[in-house]
Amino acid sequence: MLLRAIDRFFSHEASGGILLGLSAIAALIVANSALQPSYDWLLNLPFAVTLGGEGLEKPLILWINDGLMAVFFFLIGLELKREILEGKLKNPRDVILPGLAAVGGMAVPARVYRFFNWGNPDTIGGWAIPAATDIAFALGVLALVGSRVPAALKVFLLTLAILDDLGAIVIIALFYTAELKVDYLFLSLLPLGAMLWLNLKGSHRMAPILLLGVVLWVLVLKSGVHATLAGVITAFLIPLKDKWGKSPLHALEHGLSPYVLFFIVPVFAFANAGVSLAGIELGDMLAPLPLGIALGLILGKQIGVFGATWATVKLGFAQLPHGVTWAHIYGLSCLAGIGFTMSLFIGSLSFADPELMNAVRLGVLSGSLISGVVGFAVLRMSATAQEEEAVPAE
């Protein structure tokens, strides 16, 4: 009976978001308890992989953020390639509305953040933090509303979130690259070329490509470009069809998804959501850094996603999906303000100072929580209103 209940939980659409939320709560509890020194010690524990005196040595938190998150981005890359070749992104007409909504949902939050942090060289670099949307959390909250929202709304949110992730990948590549070491970049062309050759020949063995992807990850990390991009590049070089007509891409995506959703993302959340509340007052929440992030997620996402959608429809470039109302779009715009995983990740790239990262966590957690609650309430009320309208008068 217990095993059946566990199986039902992990097969539910909201399970990933729930587990993510529980991991964040656990991090908050640990970071504000007697276990806090042990939590910090564990995250800063050095871990090294060396050969002949050469290799990598990083604290555990960076192995999580650079290593495990590369696997997370590898899965995103697989999803993006599949959607582009045979899914929601294949037909350009279907991309116009969620695509412009995604652009608005990234541009306006960044502008809100910059408004509050303008002129502060210590914090202005975090402008991309509120531009992100957490797919697992947003879809999890939408799943909690149930079947009372139209299926087209889930497709719209999923497409928007996928394009948002693509935008985040571009931002990381362009704006969060450290000092370049060109020699390592040139060396990275070797595994890249080998993976491309295996892709073109339709190789059905994935182990060689994955091993070359690990080599690419190391070289990209050493070059100064953020290593998670190696995950995306490797994913795009996984063949959709091999020479036998089977799909390595589908098999990898299907096999990897549970590990990412139920292990990697919760581990990342536990390692990065541990904000210390000791000595924090209301005035700390109103500081430019956390306030810019929180309002970017709450107001910026609502204005950006809803405004871009409204303008696109009113100008005649696209139509609302079947069965989707403006109330649904507003609720979805609120859910897009759940930044969490991606926002915390971009925050870790933006700031190395522990105090600034604590402020980032405050802004991301508060902004994401408010966005999720408001989005859930709006979608629940809109669904209830539609059900009442559908009941015939006696």
XYZ file of C-alpha atoms in Angstrom:
394
model
C 0.000 0.000 0.000
C 2.853 2.371 0.891
C 4.692 1.484 -2.317
C 1.526 2.147 -4.324
C 1.131 5.557 -2.687
C 4.776 6.417 -3.418
C 4.334 5.317 -7.038
C 1.200 7.488 -7.367
C 3.071 10.477 -5.946
C 6.033 10.199 -8.327
C 3.731 9.695 -11.321
C 1.710 12.847 -10.540
C 2.479 15.960 -12.614
C 2.942 18.080 -9.496
C 5.406 15.699 -7.790
C 8.541 17.425 -9.122
C 7.384 20.837 -7.947
C 6.337 19.463 -4.543
C 9.699 17.746 -4.003
C 11.467 20.924 -5.093
C 9.463 22.942 -2.576
C 10.176 20.453 0.225
C 13.913 20.652 -0.559
C 13.814 24.458 -0.335
C 11.931 24.295 2.983
C 14.463 21.773 4.316
C 17.314 24.109 3.329
C 15.642 27.031 5.117
C 15.134 24.965 8.267
C 18.705 23.652 8.307
C 20.217 27.090 7.555
C 18.356 28.554 10.549
C 18.996 25.780 13.051
C 21.872 24.351 15.047
C 22.786 22.383 11.911
C 23.781 25.559 10.040
C 27.572 25.170 10.656
C 27.425 21.583 9.369
C 25.405 22.749 6.336
C 28.035 25.377 5.479
C 30.890 22.931 6.129
C 29.365 20.333 3.808
C 28.750 22.806 0.971
C 32.297 24.157 1.211
C 33.943 20.738 1.548
C 36.746 20.552 -1.058
C 36.515 17.746 -3.586
C 39.218 17.085 -6.179
C 39.629 14.922 -9.277
C 43.264 14.991 -10.412
C 45.600 13.003 -12.631
C 49.348 13.596 -12.514
C 48.838 16.779 -10.516
C 46.398 18.217 -13.070
C 42.638 18.270 -12.641
C 39.783 19.993 -10.879
C 39.423 20.962 -7.236
C 36.240 22.719 -6.122
C 34.020 22.954 -3.044
C 30.967 20.681 -3.129
C 28.594 23.593 -3.867
C 30.434 24.301 -7.150
C 30.406 20.620 -8.138
C 26.630 20.819 -7.718
C 26.254 24.131 -9.568
C 28.764 23.398 -12.346
C 28.531 19.601 -12.554
C 25.034 18.442 -11.653
C 23.497 21.500 -13.313
C 25.349 20.605 -16.528
C 23.263 17.402 -16.507
C 20.158 19.553 -15.892
C 21.036 21.696 -18.913
C 21.794 18.528 -20.900
C 18.182 17.461 -20.330
C 16.942 20.937 -21.302
C 19.005 20.654 -24.485
C 17.435 17.273 -25.293
C 13.947 18.730 -24.760
C 14.747 21.772 -26.902
C 16.086 19.650 -29.789
C 13.061 17.346 -29.673
C 10.613 20.259 -29.590
C 12.392 22.014 -32.486
C 12.522 18.914 -34.700
C 9.142 17.337 -34.002
C 7.309 19.154 -31.214
C 5.825 22.462 -30.148
C 8.606 24.548 -31.693
C 8.478 22.873 -35.120
C 5.758 25.117 -36.549
C 6.811 28.810 -36.402
C 3.164 29.925 -36.184
C 2.726 28.040 -32.907
C 5.792 29.764 -31.450
C 4.800 33.387 -32.133
C 2.502 33.953 -29.137
C 4.437 32.087 -26.397
C 7.705 33.279 -27.973
C 6.828 36.978 -27.711
C 5.367 36.332 -24.246
C 8.701 34.778 -23.222
C 10.615 37.794 -24.572
C 8.368 40.177 -22.640
C 8.676 37.960 -19.575
C 12.464 38.277 -19.677
C 12.852 41.919 -20.727
C 10.462 43.604 -18.276
C 11.707 41.835 -15.088
C 15.273 42.764 -16.074
C 14.176 46.393 -16.466
C 12.446 46.340 -13.060
C 15.611 44.992 -11.439
C 17.809 47.568 -13.169
C 15.479 50.362 -12.019
C 16.083 49.500 -8.353
C 19.806 48.764 -8.743
C 20.816 51.444 -11.235
C 24.090 53.105 -10.338
C 25.177 50.340 -7.949
C 28.142 48.513 -9.541
C 28.026 45.812 -6.836
C 24.505 44.614 -7.703
C 23.653 45.782 -11.239
C 25.181 42.596 -12.691
C 22.294 40.524 -11.319
C 19.786 41.942 -13.821
C 19.075 38.508 -15.359
C 18.084 36.867 -12.057
C 14.323 37.685 -12.230
C 14.173 36.962 -15.974
C 14.031 33.182 -15.432
C 11.059 30.823 -15.007
C 11.198 27.470 -13.185
C 9.476 24.851 -15.376
C 9.057 22.214 -12.646
C 7.555 24.607 -10.097
C 5.293 26.432 -12.580
C 3.930 23.217 -14.105
C 3.582 21.737 -10.619
C 1.366 24.596 -9.452
C -0.654 24.400 -12.677
C -1.121 20.656 -12.102
C -2.483 21.388 -8.600
C -5.316 23.366 -10.217
C -6.209 20.139 -12.011
C -8.137 19.470 -15.189
C -10.292 22.551 -14.675
C -7.901 24.633 -16.788
C -7.775 24.000 -20.557
C -5.083 21.638 -21.833
C -3.952 24.362 -24.252
C -2.886 26.488 -21.270
C -0.388 23.838 -20.160
C 1.028 23.680 -23.705
C 1.299 27.493 -23.736
C 3.108 27.549 -20.371
C 5.412 24.681 -21.348
C 6.359 26.364 -24.635
C 6.915 29.696 -22.891
C 9.087 28.065 -20.219
C 11.146 26.145 -22.815
C 11.798 29.365 -24.755
C 12.575 31.102 -21.466
C 15.201 28.424 -20.761
C 16.643 28.975 -24.243
C 16.880 32.694 -23.468
C 18.593 31.912 -20.155
C 21.148 29.728 -21.969
C 21.921 32.593 -24.371
C 22.232 35.073 -21.474
C 24.624 32.769 -19.583
C 26.740 32.312 -22.711
C 26.929 36.035 -23.510
C 27.038 37.721 -20.113
C 28.318 35.207 -17.558
C 31.571 34.121 -19.130
C 34.723 34.606 -17.076
C 38.132 35.483 -18.505
C 38.551 33.387 -21.650
C 41.406 30.920 -22.019
C 41.562 30.437 -25.773
C 43.836 27.385 -25.655
C 41.171 25.358 -23.816
C 38.513 26.599 -26.250
C 40.591 25.314 -29.169
C 41.089 21.979 -27.393
C 37.313 21.724 -26.892
C 36.936 21.568 -30.692
C 38.411 18.037 -30.617
C 35.615 16.340 -28.617
C 33.100 18.615 -30.328
C 34.242 17.435 -33.776
C 34.192 13.795 -32.690
C 30.632 14.129 -31.342
C 29.522 15.828 -34.557
C 30.978 12.944 -36.597
C 29.167 10.352 -34.441
C 25.944 12.346 -34.815
C 26.186 12.547 -38.606
C 26.831 8.809 -38.943
C 23.748 8.075 -36.825
C 25.621 6.268 -34.086
C 23.392 4.091 -31.900
C 25.975 3.854 -29.098
C 25.578 6.756 -26.718
C 28.469 5.989 -24.364
C 31.152 7.482 -26.694
C 29.176 10.723 -27.150
C 28.508 11.018 -23.413
C 32.181 10.410 -22.556
C 33.201 13.020 -25.120
C 30.620 15.315 -23.530
C 32.373 14.937 -20.161
C 35.706 15.845 -21.806
C 33.993 18.845 -23.430
C 32.600 19.862 -20.026
C 36.074 19.846 -18.445
C 37.630 21.857 -21.291
C 34.775 24.392 -21.378
C 35.024 24.772 -17.595
C 38.777 25.379 -17.872
C 38.243 27.896 -20.710
C 36.210 30.293 -18.551
C 32.921 29.763 -20.414
C 30.282 28.438 -18.031
C 30.430 24.645 -18.101
C 26.663 24.089 -18.163
C 26.739 25.164 -21.819
C 28.679 21.963 -22.560
C 25.578 20.057 -21.451
C 23.398 21.891 -23.983
C 25.929 21.425 -26.819
C 26.271 17.706 -26.074
C 22.472 17.317 -26.069
C 22.157 18.922 -29.496
C 24.666 16.376 -30.847
C 22.642 13.367 -29.665
C 21.048 11.828 -32.794
C 17.269 12.034 -33.047
C 17.388 8.821 -35.117
C 20.221 6.307 -35.339
C 21.054 4.116 -38.357
C 18.548 1.507 -37.138
C 15.688 4.022 -37.006
C 15.592 4.118 -33.190
C 15.761 7.375 -31.230
C 18.718 7.742 -28.833
C 17.458 11.241 -27.990
C 14.038 9.987 -26.843
C 15.606 7.137 -24.884
C 18.068 9.423 -23.084
C 15.433 12.059 -22.321
C 13.015 9.451 -20.972
C 15.696 7.716 -18.896
C 17.305 10.881 -17.532
C 14.165 12.884 -16.627
C 13.394 11.130 -13.296
C 16.990 11.554 -12.070
C 17.000 15.247 -12.904
C 13.496 15.943 -11.580
C 13.705 13.889 -8.394
C 17.423 14.097 -7.528
C 19.494 16.776 -9.278
C 17.019 19.672 -9.022
C 16.090 18.951 -5.353
C 19.805 18.647 -4.454
C 20.452 21.985 -6.168
C 17.535 23.543 -4.271
C 18.760 22.198 -0.931
C 22.293 23.485 -1.602
C 21.245 26.948 -2.797
C 18.022 27.889 -0.972
C 19.484 27.962 2.537
C 18.981 31.643 3.336
C 19.911 32.651 6.881
C 17.156 34.737 8.490
C 19.224 35.648 11.547
C 19.055 39.384 12.173
C 17.007 40.082 9.035
C 14.480 42.916 9.367
C 11.836 44.340 7.030
C 14.299 46.980 5.872
C 16.621 44.248 4.570
C 13.851 42.962 2.318
C 13.403 46.491 0.960
C 17.069 46.783 -0.045
C 17.553 47.271 -3.816
C 18.914 43.767 -4.516
C 16.159 41.564 -2.987
C 13.439 44.107 -3.802
C 14.503 44.313 -7.449
C 14.467 40.516 -7.742
C 11.137 40.054 -5.928
C 9.302 42.803 -7.827
C 10.928 41.683 -11.077
C 9.423 38.221 -10.560
C 6.064 39.427 -9.226
C 5.315 42.549 -11.286
C 7.838 42.282 -14.116
C 6.721 38.812 -15.179
C 3.024 39.728 -14.979
C 3.476 42.902 -17.018
C 5.914 41.338 -19.473
C 4.088 38.066 -20.213
C 0.531 39.409 -20.072
C 1.407 42.660 -21.863
C 3.267 40.929 -24.710
C 0.455 38.380 -25.116
C -2.246 41.075 -25.118
C -0.370 43.239 -27.642
C 0.337 40.287 -29.949
C -3.329 39.223 -29.991
C -4.757 42.749 -30.305
C -2.405 43.555 -33.190
C -3.650 40.447 -34.991
C -0.368 38.533 -35.086
C -1.796 35.560 -33.175
C -4.880 34.268 -31.371
C -5.391 32.927 -27.886
C -5.253 29.107 -27.771
C -8.592 27.289 -27.845
C -10.492 27.560 -24.559
C -7.951 29.953 -22.994
C -9.316 33.218 -21.545
C -7.547 36.406 -20.498
C -7.994 35.348 -16.861
C -6.044 32.185 -17.687
C -3.299 34.254 -19.336
C -3.044 36.492 -16.273
C -2.787 33.462 -13.966
C -0.125 31.990 -16.243
C 1.756 35.318 -16.188
C 1.861 35.055 -12.403
C 3.139 31.461 -12.537
C 5.913 32.613 -14.878
C 7.174 34.648 -11.903
C 8.248 31.440 -10.142
C 11.956 31.793 -10.879
C 13.509 29.586 -8.213
C 15.945 27.049 -9.779
C 17.087 29.154 -12.740
C 16.992 32.420 -10.766
C 19.112 30.956 -7.961
C 21.487 29.517 -10.546
C 21.953 32.849 -12.343
C 22.321 34.485 -8.927
C 25.195 32.111 -8.123
C 26.865 33.190 -11.377
C 26.294 36.879 -10.604
C 27.604 37.121 -7.040
C 30.336 35.379 -5.090
C 29.806 37.421 -1.897
C 27.832 35.331 0.687
C 25.890 38.388 1.923
C 24.783 39.298 -1.584
C 23.797 35.681 -2.256
C 21.744 35.691 0.943
C 19.912 38.753 -0.382
C 19.440 36.989 -3.745
C 17.860 34.007 -1.967
C 15.523 36.337 -0.064
C 14.353 38.006 -3.263
C 13.993 34.780 -5.255
C 12.150 32.863 -2.525
C 9.735 35.693 -1.666
C 9.077 36.623 -5.293
C 8.565 33.000 -6.369
C 6.305 32.218 -3.401
C 4.038 35.234 -3.970
C 3.914 34.579 -7.718
C 2.964 30.935 -7.169
C 0.240 31.699 -4.627
C -1.306 34.492 -6.727
C -1.114 32.423 -9.918
C -2.761 29.420 -8.248
C -5.546 31.617 -6.778
C -6.267 33.354 -10.107
C -6.399 30.084 -12.068
C -8.527 28.396 -9.396
C -11.011 31.293 -9.351
C -11.169 31.473 -13.152
C -11.832 27.722 -13.320
C -14.575 28.004 -10.670
C -16.176 30.932 -12.506
C -16.255 28.947 -15.756
C -17.825 25.951 -14.007
C -20.549 28.172 -12.513
C -21.275 29.681 -15.933
C -21.551 26.196 -17.414
C -24.242 25.113 -14.901
C -27.662 25.672 -16.552
C -30.114 27.850 -14.682
C -33.134 26.019 -13.220
